[in-house]
Coordinates of C-alpha atoms in Angstrom, one line a residue:
M1 CA 0.0 -0.2 0.1
K2 CA 1.3 3.7 -1.2
S3 CA 0.1 4.9 2.7
D4 CA 2.3 2.2 4.5
N5 CA 4.9 4.9 3.5
M6 CA 3.3 7.0 5.9
K7 CA 2.1 4.4 8.6
A8 CA 4.1 1.3 8.8
G9 CA 7.0 0.5 10.8
M10 CA 8.4 1.5 13.9
Q11 CA 10.1 4.8 11.8
Q12 CA 6.1 6.1 10.8
A13 CA 5.0 5.7 14.6
P14 CA 4.6 9.6 15.4
A15 CA 2.5 9.5 11.8
R16 CA 0.4 6.5 13.9
S17 CA 0.2 8.5 16.8
L18 CA -1.7 11.3 14.8
L19 CA -3.9 8.9 13.0
N20 CA -4.5 7.7 16.6
A21 CA -5.5 11.3 17.5
L22 CA -8.1 11.0 14.4
G23 CA -9.7 8.4 16.3
F24 CA -8.7 5.7 13.8
T25 CA -8.4 2.0 15.0
P26 CA -5.6 -0.4 14.7
E27 CA -7.6 -2.1 11.8
E28 CA -8.6 1.1 10.3
I29 CA -4.9 2.0 10.1
K30 CA -4.1 -1.2 8.5
K31 CA -6.8 -0.7 5.4
P32 CA -6.5 1.1 1.9
L33 CA -6.4 5.1 2.9
V34 CA -9.1 6.3 0.4
G35 CA -9.2 10.1 0.0
I36 CA -12.5 11.9 -0.6
V37 CA -12.4 14.9 -2.2
S38 CA -15.4 17.1 -1.6
S39 CA -16.4 20.2 -3.2
Y40 CA -19.2 20.9 -0.5
N41 CA -20.1 24.4 0.2
E42 CA -22.9 26.7 1.0
I43 CA -22.6 29.1 -1.7
V44 CA -23.0 27.2 -4.8
P45 CA -26.2 25.2 -5.4
G46 CA -24.4 22.7 -7.7
H47 CA -22.6 21.8 -4.1
M48 CA -25.1 22.1 -1.2
N49 CA -26.0 18.1 -1.3
I50 CA -22.3 17.0 -2.0
D51 CA -22.4 16.3 1.7
K52 CA -24.5 14.0 1.0
I53 CA -23.0 12.3 -1.8
V54 CA -19.7 12.0 0.0
N55 CA -21.4 10.2 2.9
A56 CA -22.8 7.8 0.5
V57 CA -19.3 7.3 -1.1
K58 CA -18.1 6.7 2.5
L59 CA -20.2 3.7 3.2
G60 CA -19.0 2.3 -0.6
V61 CA -15.4 2.6 0.2
A62 CA -16.1 1.1 3.9
E63 CA -17.9 -1.6 2.5
A64 CA -15.7 -2.7 0.2
G65 CA -12.6 -2.7 2.6
G66 CA -11.6 0.5 2.4
M67 CA -10.9 3.4 5.3
P68 CA -12.5 6.8 3.6
V69 CA -10.8 10.0 4.8
V70 CA -12.7 13.4 3.5
F71 CA -10.6 16.5 2.6
P72 CA -11.9 19.5 0.3
A73 CA -11.8 21.3 -2.9
I74 CA -13.0 24.9 -3.5
A75 CA -15.6 25.8 -5.9
V76 CA -16.8 28.8 -7.5
C77 CA -20.6 29.5 -8.8
D78 CA -19.7 31.2 -12.1
G79 CA -23.9 32.2 -12.2
I80 CA -23.0 34.2 -8.8
A81 CA -19.5 35.1 -9.8
M82 CA -20.9 36.7 -13.4
G83 CA -21.1 40.4 -14.5
H84 CA -18.3 41.3 -11.7
V85 CA -14.9 41.1 -10.8
G86 CA -15.9 38.0 -9.4
M87 CA -15.7 36.3 -12.8
K88 CA -12.0 36.6 -12.6
Y89 CA -11.7 34.6 -10.0
S90 CA -13.6 31.3 -12.2
L91 CA -11.3 29.9 -14.5
V92 CA -8.1 30.4 -12.2
T93 CA -9.6 28.1 -9.9
R94 CA -9.3 25.1 -12.1
D95 CA -5.6 25.3 -11.3
L96 CA -5.7 26.1 -7.7
I97 CA -8.0 23.1 -7.2
A98 CA -5.7 20.9 -9.1
D99 CA -2.5 22.0 -7.4
S100 CA -4.2 21.6 -3.9
T101 CA -5.9 18.0 -4.5
E102 CA -2.5 17.4 -5.7
C103 CA -0.7 18.9 -2.6
M104 CA -2.9 17.0 0.0
A105 CA -3.0 13.6 -1.9
L106 CA 1.0 13.3 -1.8
A107 CA 1.3 14.6 1.2
H108 CA -0.8 12.0 3.1
Q109 CA 0.2 9.5 0.7
F110 CA -3.5 8.0 -0.4
D111 CA -4.1 4.5 -1.8
A112 CA -6.9 5.8 -3.8
L113 CA -9.1 8.7 -4.2
V114 CA -12.9 9.5 -5.1
M115 CA -13.3 13.1 -6.4
V116 CA -17.0 14.9 -6.0
P117 CA -16.8 17.7 -7.7
N118 CA -19.7 19.2 -9.8
C119 CA -19.7 22.9 -11.1
D120 CA -17.2 24.1 -13.7
K121 CA -13.7 24.2 -13.1
N122 CA -14.0 21.4 -9.9
V123 CA -14.5 18.8 -13.0
P124 CA -11.4 19.7 -15.2
G125 CA -9.1 21.0 -12.0
L126 CA -9.7 17.6 -10.4
L127 CA -9.3 15.2 -13.5
M128 CA -5.9 17.0 -13.5
A129 CA -5.3 16.2 -10.4
A130 CA -6.2 12.5 -11.0
A131 CA -3.7 12.4 -14.0
R132 CA -0.8 14.1 -12.0
I133 CA -1.5 11.9 -8.6
N134 CA -2.2 8.2 -10.8
V135 CA -3.6 6.5 -7.8
P136 CA -6.9 4.5 -8.5
T137 CA -9.4 7.0 -8.7
V138 CA -13.4 7.5 -9.7
F139 CA -15.4 10.5 -10.1
V140 CA -19.3 11.0 -9.1
S141 CA -20.5 14.5 -9.5
G142 CA -23.4 16.1 -7.3
G143 CA -25.8 15.7 -10.5
P144 CA -27.6 18.5 -12.2
M145 CA -30.8 20.4 -11.4
L146 CA -34.1 19.8 -12.3
A147 CA -35.2 22.4 -14.6
G148 CA -38.0 25.4 -13.9
R149 CA -41.2 25.7 -14.8
I150 CA -42.9 28.6 -16.1
G151 CA -46.5 28.8 -17.6
G152 CA -45.9 25.2 -18.3
K153 CA -42.6 25.5 -20.1
K154 CA -39.2 24.1 -18.9
R155 CA -36.4 27.1 -18.2
S156 CA -33.5 27.4 -16.7
L157 CA -30.6 29.8 -15.9
S158 CA -29.9 30.8 -19.7
S159 CA -33.5 32.0 -19.4
M160 CA -33.1 34.2 -16.3
F161 CA -30.1 36.1 -17.6
E162 CA -31.8 36.7 -21.1
A163 CA -35.4 37.9 -19.2
V164 CA -33.0 40.3 -17.9
G165 CA -32.2 41.6 -21.5
A166 CA -35.9 41.6 -22.4
Y167 CA -36.8 43.9 -19.6
A168 CA -34.3 46.1 -20.6
S169 CA -35.9 46.0 -24.2
G170 CA -39.5 46.6 -22.6
T171 CA -40.4 42.8 -23.6
M172 CA -41.0 41.8 -20.1
T173 CA -42.0 43.6 -16.9
E174 CA -40.3 43.7 -13.6
D175 CA -43.1 41.2 -12.4
D176 CA -42.3 38.9 -15.2
V177 CA -38.4 39.0 -14.2
K178 CA -39.3 38.4 -10.6
E179 CA -41.3 35.2 -11.5
Y180 CA -38.3 33.5 -13.5
E181 CA -36.0 34.5 -10.3
E182 CA -37.8 32.7 -8.3
K183 CA -38.9 29.4 -10.6
V184 CA -35.9 28.7 -13.1
C185 CA -33.8 27.5 -10.3
P186 CA -36.0 24.9 -8.3
T187 CA -33.6 22.4 -6.6
C188 CA -30.0 22.1 -5.7
G189 CA -27.6 20.7 -8.6
S190 CA -25.6 22.3 -11.7
C191 CA -27.7 24.4 -13.9
S192 CA -30.0 22.2 -15.4
G193 CA -28.6 22.8 -19.3
M194 CA -25.9 21.4 -21.6
Y195 CA -23.8 23.9 -19.6
T196 CA -20.0 23.6 -19.0
A197 CA -20.3 22.1 -15.5
N198 CA -22.7 19.4 -16.8
S199 CA -20.7 19.3 -20.2
M200 CA -17.8 18.2 -17.9
N201 CA -19.7 15.4 -16.0
C202 CA -21.0 13.7 -19.0
L203 CA -17.1 14.1 -20.7
T204 CA -16.1 12.3 -17.5
E205 CA -18.4 9.6 -18.4
A206 CA -16.9 9.7 -21.8
L207 CA -13.2 9.7 -20.7
G208 CA -14.2 6.4 -18.4
M209 CA -13.5 8.0 -15.3
G210 CA -17.2 8.1 -13.7
L211 CA -19.5 5.4 -13.6
R212 CA -22.9 5.3 -15.7
G213 CA -25.3 8.2 -15.1
N214 CA -22.5 10.7 -13.4
G215 CA -23.4 13.5 -15.7
T216 CA -27.2 13.0 -16.0
I217 CA -29.1 11.4 -12.7
P218 CA -30.6 14.6 -11.1
A219 CA -28.8 15.6 -8.1
V220 CA -32.1 15.3 -6.1
Y221 CA -32.8 11.8 -7.3
S222 CA -32.3 8.7 -4.6
E223 CA -30.4 7.2 -7.3
R224 CA -27.6 9.8 -7.4
I225 CA -26.9 8.3 -3.5
K226 CA -27.0 5.0 -5.3
L227 CA -24.4 5.9 -7.6
A228 CA -22.2 7.3 -4.8
K229 CA -22.3 4.2 -3.1
R230 CA -21.4 2.1 -5.8
A231 CA -18.4 5.1 -6.9
G232 CA -17.1 4.0 -3.4
M233 CA -17.2 0.4 -4.0
A234 CA -15.8 0.7 -7.6
V235 CA -12.7 2.3 -6.1
M236 CA -11.8 -0.4 -4.2
E237 CA -12.0 -2.8 -7.0
M238 CA -10.0 -0.6 -9.2
Y239 CA -7.3 -0.4 -6.2
R240 CA -7.3 -4.0 -6.3
K241 CA -6.4 -4.3 -10.2
N242 CA -4.5 -1.3 -9.7
I243 CA -6.3 0.6 -12.6
C244 CA -5.3 4.1 -12.3
P245 CA -6.6 7.3 -14.2
R246 CA -3.6 7.2 -16.9
D247 CA -4.5 3.6 -17.6
I248 CA -7.7 5.2 -18.5
M249 CA -7.0 8.9 -19.6
T250 CA -5.1 8.0 -23.0
K251 CA -5.2 10.0 -25.9
D252 CA -7.4 7.8 -27.5
A253 CA -10.1 8.5 -24.9
I254 CA -9.8 12.0 -24.7
L255 CA -10.5 11.5 -28.3
N256 CA -13.6 9.7 -27.6
A257 CA -14.7 12.8 -25.1
L258 CA -14.5 15.2 -28.0
T259 CA -16.3 12.9 -30.0
V260 CA -19.6 12.8 -27.5
D261 CA -19.0 16.5 -27.1
M262 CA -19.7 17.1 -30.5
A263 CA -22.7 14.5 -30.5
L264 CA -23.9 16.2 -27.3
G265 CA -23.2 19.9 -28.2
C266 CA -21.6 20.8 -25.2
S267 CA -20.2 24.1 -24.0
T268 CA -17.4 25.6 -25.6
N269 CA -15.5 25.4 -22.2
S270 CA -14.7 21.9 -22.8
M271 CA -12.2 23.2 -25.5
L272 CA -10.2 24.6 -22.4
H273 CA -10.8 21.6 -20.3
L274 CA -9.8 18.8 -22.7
P275 CA -6.4 20.4 -23.7
A276 CA -5.4 21.2 -20.0
I277 CA -6.4 17.4 -19.1
A278 CA -4.6 16.2 -21.9
H279 CA -1.5 18.2 -20.9
E280 CA -1.4 16.7 -17.8
V281 CA -1.1 13.1 -19.3
G282 CA 1.2 14.2 -22.0
F283 CA -0.9 14.7 -24.9
D284 CA -0.4 17.7 -26.8
F285 CA -4.4 18.6 -27.7
D286 CA -4.5 21.1 -30.7
I287 CA -8.0 22.8 -30.6
S288 CA -7.8 22.1 -34.4
F289 CA -8.4 18.4 -33.6
A290 CA -11.9 19.4 -33.2
N291 CA -12.8 20.4 -36.7
P292 CA -12.1 17.1 -38.6
I293 CA -14.1 15.1 -35.5
S294 CA -16.8 17.6 -36.0
E295 CA -16.7 16.8 -39.5
K296 CA -17.8 13.4 -39.2
T297 CA -19.9 13.5 -35.8
P298 CA -23.3 13.7 -36.1
N299 CA -25.1 16.5 -33.4
L300 CA -27.6 14.5 -31.8
C301 CA -28.7 16.5 -28.8
H302 CA -30.2 20.2 -28.8
L303 CA -30.2 20.7 -24.6
A304 CA -30.7 23.9 -23.5
P305 CA -29.5 26.5 -24.5
A306 CA -29.7 24.7 -28.1
G307 CA -33.0 23.6 -27.5
P308 CA -35.8 22.5 -25.5
T309 CA -34.5 19.7 -23.8
Y310 CA -32.7 19.6 -20.5
M311 CA -30.4 17.3 -18.0
E312 CA -33.7 15.6 -17.1
D313 CA -34.6 14.6 -20.5
L314 CA -31.3 13.1 -21.2
N315 CA -31.1 10.9 -18.5
E316 CA -34.3 9.3 -19.3
A317 CA -33.6 9.1 -22.6
G318 CA -30.6 6.8 -21.8
G319 CA -27.8 9.2 -20.8
V320 CA -24.5 9.4 -22.2
Y321 CA -24.1 5.5 -22.7
A322 CA -27.2 5.8 -25.2
V323 CA -25.2 8.6 -26.7
M324 CA -22.0 6.8 -27.5
K325 CA -23.9 3.6 -28.3
E326 CA -25.5 5.7 -31.2
L327 CA -21.7 6.7 -32.1
A328 CA -20.2 3.3 -31.5
D329 CA -22.7 1.7 -34.0
I330 CA -21.1 4.2 -36.8
G331 CA -17.5 3.2 -35.9
L332 CA -17.2 7.0 -34.3
I333 CA -15.9 5.5 -30.8
N334 CA -13.1 3.6 -29.6
T335 CA -14.4 1.0 -27.6
E336 CA -11.2 -0.5 -26.2
C337 CA -10.9 2.3 -23.8
M338 CA -10.6 0.9 -20.4
T339 CA -12.7 2.4 -17.6
V340 CA -13.5 2.8 -13.9
T341 CA -15.5 -0.3 -13.9
G342 CA -12.6 -2.2 -15.1
K343 CA -14.3 -3.1 -18.3
T344 CA -13.7 -1.2 -21.7
I345 CA -16.0 1.2 -23.4
G346 CA -17.3 -1.6 -25.6
E347 CA -18.5 -3.7 -22.5
N348 CA -19.8 -1.0 -20.6
I349 CA -22.1 0.4 -23.6
K350 CA -23.1 -2.6 -25.2
N351 CA -26.7 -3.1 -23.9
A352 CA -27.2 0.9 -24.1
V353 CA -30.5 1.8 -25.6
N354 CA -31.9 5.1 -26.7
L355 CA -35.1 5.6 -25.2
N356 CA -36.4 8.9 -26.6
T357 CA -35.1 9.6 -30.3
E358 CA -36.3 13.2 -30.0
V359 CA -33.8 13.6 -27.1
I360 CA -30.8 12.0 -28.6
R361 CA -31.5 11.7 -32.4
T362 CA -30.5 8.7 -34.4
T363 CA -27.4 9.1 -36.2
Q364 CA -29.4 8.7 -39.5
N365 CA -31.6 11.7 -38.1
P366 CA -29.0 14.0 -36.5
Y367 CA -30.1 17.7 -36.2
S368 CA -26.7 18.5 -38.0
K369 CA -24.2 16.0 -39.8
T370 CA -21.2 17.9 -38.0
G371 CA -20.8 18.3 -34.5
G372 CA -21.6 21.0 -32.2
L373 CA -18.3 23.2 -31.9
A374 CA -16.2 24.2 -34.8
V375 CA -12.8 26.1 -34.3
L376 CA -12.5 29.0 -36.7
K377 CA -9.0 30.5 -37.9
G378 CA -8.0 33.4 -40.1
N379 CA -6.3 36.7 -39.9
L380 CA -8.4 37.4 -36.9
A381 CA -7.4 34.4 -34.9
P382 CA -4.4 32.9 -36.4
D383 CA -4.0 30.3 -33.8
G384 CA -7.9 29.9 -33.8
S385 CA -11.1 30.6 -32.0
V386 CA -14.2 28.4 -31.1
V387 CA -17.8 29.1 -31.3
K388 CA -20.6 26.6 -30.3
R389 CA -22.2 26.2 -33.9
S390 CA -25.0 24.1 -32.8
A391 CA -26.4 27.0 -30.9
V392 CA -25.8 29.4 -33.8
V393 CA -29.1 30.0 -35.8
E394 CA -28.8 29.4 -39.9
E395 CA -29.0 33.2 -40.9
M396 CA -25.9 33.8 -39.0
M397 CA -23.5 31.1 -39.5
V398 CA -22.1 33.2 -42.4
H399 CA -22.1 36.9 -41.5
E400 CA -20.3 40.0 -42.1
G401 CA -20.6 43.3 -40.6
P402 CA -19.0 46.4 -38.8
A403 CA -17.0 46.2 -35.4
R404 CA -18.3 47.3 -32.5
V405 CA -15.1 47.6 -30.5
F406 CA -15.0 47.3 -26.7
D407 CA -11.6 47.0 -24.2
C408 CA -14.3 45.4 -21.6
E409 CA -17.1 43.4 -21.0
E410 CA -18.7 46.1 -19.0
D411 CA -18.8 49.1 -21.8
A412 CA -20.2 46.4 -23.8
I413 CA -23.0 45.7 -21.7
S414 CA -24.0 48.8 -21.5
A415 CA -23.7 49.7 -25.3
I416 CA -26.2 46.7 -25.7
K417 CA -28.8 47.6 -23.1
G418 CA -28.4 51.3 -24.3
G419 CA -29.5 50.2 -27.9
K420 CA -26.3 50.9 -29.5
I421 CA -25.9 47.8 -31.2
V422 CA -28.0 47.3 -34.1
P423 CA -28.7 44.3 -36.6
G424 CA -25.4 43.4 -38.3
D425 CA -22.9 44.6 -35.9
V426 CA -20.1 42.7 -34.9
V427 CA -19.6 43.3 -31.3
V428 CA -15.7 42.9 -30.2
I429 CA -15.0 42.4 -26.6
R430 CA -11.1 42.0 -26.2
Y431 CA -8.1 42.3 -23.0
E432 CA -10.8 39.8 -21.6
G433 CA -8.5 36.7 -22.3
P434 CA -6.7 34.4 -19.8
K435 CA -3.6 36.9 -19.7
G436 CA -5.5 40.3 -20.1
G437 CA -8.8 39.6 -18.2
P438 CA -6.3 38.1 -16.1
G439 CA -8.7 35.2 -15.5
M440 CA -10.5 34.8 -19.2
R441 CA -14.4 35.6 -18.1
E442 CA -17.4 34.2 -19.1
M443 CA -19.1 36.8 -21.3
L444 CA -22.9 35.3 -20.7
N445 CA -24.2 38.9 -19.7
P446 CA -23.5 40.4 -22.8
T447 CA -24.9 37.0 -24.7
S448 CA -28.0 37.1 -22.6
A449 CA -28.7 40.7 -23.7
I450 CA -28.2 40.3 -27.5
A451 CA -30.6 37.5 -27.4
G452 CA -32.7 39.7 -24.7
M453 CA -32.8 42.6 -26.9
G454 CA -34.1 40.6 -29.6
L455 CA -30.7 40.4 -31.6
G456 CA -29.5 37.0 -31.5
S457 CA -30.1 36.6 -35.1
S458 CA -28.5 39.4 -36.3
V459 CA -25.7 40.7 -34.3
A460 CA -22.1 38.3 -33.3
L461 CA -19.9 38.7 -30.4
I462 CA -16.6 37.9 -30.9
T463 CA -14.0 38.0 -27.8
D464 CA -10.6 36.9 -26.4
G465 CA -12.5 35.8 -23.3
R466 CA -14.6 32.7 -23.2
F467 CA -18.6 32.2 -23.0
S468 CA -20.8 30.1 -20.4
G469 CA -22.4 27.2 -21.7
A470 CA -25.4 29.0 -21.3
S471 CA -24.8 31.2 -23.8
R472 CA -26.4 30.8 -27.5
G473 CA -25.8 32.8 -30.9
A474 CA -23.0 33.7 -33.1
S475 CA -20.8 33.6 -30.1
I476 CA -17.2 33.4 -30.9
G477 CA -14.8 32.9 -28.2
H478 CA -10.8 32.2 -27.4
V479 CA -9.8 34.3 -29.8
S480 CA -6.1 34.0 -29.8
P481 CA -3.7 35.0 -29.6
E482 CA -5.3 37.2 -27.1
A483 CA -5.2 41.0 -27.3
A484 CA -3.0 41.4 -23.9
L485 CA -0.3 39.5 -26.5
G486 CA -0.9 41.5 -29.4
G487 CA -3.1 39.1 -31.3
P488 CA -4.8 40.8 -34.5
I489 CA -7.9 41.5 -31.9
A490 CA -6.0 44.3 -30.6
L491 CA -5.6 45.9 -34.0
V492 CA -9.5 45.8 -34.7
E493 CA -10.8 49.6 -35.0
E494 CA -14.4 50.6 -35.1
G495 CA -16.4 50.1 -38.1
D496 CA -13.7 47.7 -39.6
I497 CA -15.3 44.8 -41.7
I498 CA -15.4 41.1 -39.9
K499 CA -16.1 38.4 -41.7
I500 CA -17.9 34.7 -40.1
D501 CA -17.9 31.8 -42.5
I502 CA -18.8 29.1 -39.8
P503 CA -19.2 26.5 -42.1
N504 CA -15.7 26.9 -43.8
M505 CA -14.3 27.8 -40.1
K506 CA -13.1 31.5 -41.1
L507 CA -12.9 34.3 -39.1
D508 CA -11.4 37.0 -40.7
L509 CA -10.4 41.1 -40.6
D510 CA -11.4 42.7 -44.0
V511 CA -8.6 44.9 -43.6
D512 CA -5.5 45.1 -45.7
D513 CA -2.2 43.6 -44.3
A514 CA -0.3 46.9 -44.6
V515 CA -2.9 48.5 -43.1
L516 CA -3.0 45.6 -40.0
E517 CA 1.1 46.2 -40.0
E518 CA 0.9 49.9 -39.2
R519 CA -1.4 49.2 -36.7
R520 CA 0.9 46.7 -35.3
K521 CA 3.9 49.3 -35.3
K522 CA 1.8 51.3 -33.1
W523 CA 0.4 48.8 -30.7
Q524 CA 1.6 49.1 -27.4
P525 CA 0.9 46.6 -24.3
R526 CA -1.7 47.5 -21.5
E527 CA -0.7 48.1 -18.0
P528 CA -1.6 44.6 -16.1
K529 CA -5.1 45.2 -14.8
V530 CA -4.4 43.3 -11.5
K531 CA -0.5 43.7 -10.2
T532 CA -1.1 41.6 -6.9
G533 CA -1.9 38.2 -5.4
Y534 CA -3.2 35.5 -7.2
L535 CA -4.6 36.7 -10.4
A536 CA -1.3 39.0 -11.3
R537 CA 1.2 35.3 -11.0
Y538 CA -1.7 33.5 -13.1
A539 CA -1.3 36.4 -15.2
Q540 CA 2.7 36.1 -15.9
M541 CA 2.5 32.4 -16.2
V542 CA -1.0 31.6 -17.9
T543 CA -1.2 30.9 -21.7
S544 CA -3.9 31.8 -24.5
G545 CA -7.4 30.1 -25.1
N546 CA -6.1 27.7 -27.9
R547 CA -3.8 26.2 -25.6
G548 CA -6.4 25.4 -22.7
A549 CA -5.1 28.6 -20.6
I550 CA -2.8 26.2 -19.0
L551 CA -0.3 27.5 -16.8
E552 CA 3.5 27.3 -18.4
N553 CA 6.4 26.1 -16.0
N554 CA 8.6 29.1 -17.2
F555 CA 11.4 27.5 -14.7
K556 CA 14.4 26.7 -16.4
A557 CA 15.9 23.2 -15.1

């Protein structure tokens, strides 16, 4: 046992005395030590139920012969952090979570781990940590929220943000907004559409790091508690078989996850997190991988905000396994990849059934023949940009219009809500990238304002920042290189014509190269927005969005 490094032999008697102080019995000290990473807190709705999940995991571990020990991971609620300085602290927690979990797990020499995340950065942060630590590890999330209901129709958090825009445009009253406020988020859990949290929890299943239902069983269902118990039992079986995360999170598994991403229509944030996870296992993930996979992968699901279905509907239709079975049947999934069940993907999904072909379309009748995401390149984004094309209306798939340029999110929101953005415009929000923000804020407020103002089918938004999974429309993010690095987005001027061609994966600025070169000579780096604390250190080390906003080690050996 790895934990024998800190608890076995005369030399480790002091450590055993401290375990004794914790109330461990001699019998418990002899058992494999299983760390349970709890993301529980009382500020994130997706995490308020995690204490119950953790208790169920502990029962499963103990029943299967392990000694469960809980330690914490932080979590930020993106919805609560949205639209103010708090959003600068969202993406950056991914690396804090990975780093702190690595520290705890290795300092205390755990034999195995069960990760209990739920919301946006906890899932990728803990997957990154699992790859680094590389002891038997199973994931079990807190589960998705049930959809709200207003006027007999299902609604979610994206509806709430759009209601604010509708109020600004005069199409909703204050009482209407109040009703949304009280009803769109009716239970605990990660927000009910295919937003980033649910995207990553579903992709954890596709990677093979979570049991069936990890991404889709609603937070309030008793089945979620049963799943947690099974996760605790599963990690002990992995321990006995010595199956570790790097046996599971291979290059093929990551490409499987990207394929499932395309079919589900996941959040664009997956194109930050999959490269970061791949980096931890030594796989250089270029976001351009997305396009050839997208070109051959049909989009089978239109979950909110892209369509009228929600996570509870996906769960009832057969969940992630049913989607993977549809893809495997046409040869798009590597079925030989190992999983936390001790079985291959192929063995896991062989009996999966699609129970609702409207929620999960068949591969013969997809929403589109191509996947949910696309990477656009051109002279405005030489290193790439990302769009959730499954959430773009047909009339905006090809668009050109004048740039309306803003150097921060707040100025753009003021212009949108002030009626200064008109049909045909291309809103450009820059200096909001990983380094320039710093922290690469999500732009759900401006995208929701555009939709709420009735401009969703006539206005595009381009940024070196990123988007919430709740964003919809012609929202193109992760523009790289970012403005803070002198990328072409820093050279755009008010009124320049921007050309968007999503089917051909192009994003171009219609300005002569010579003119751009003159602008480049005049460009000067901006003063850092934050000069102290964690954000300042983060800004010095972080890469652009096309590399997953990973932290680069600048220290020379």
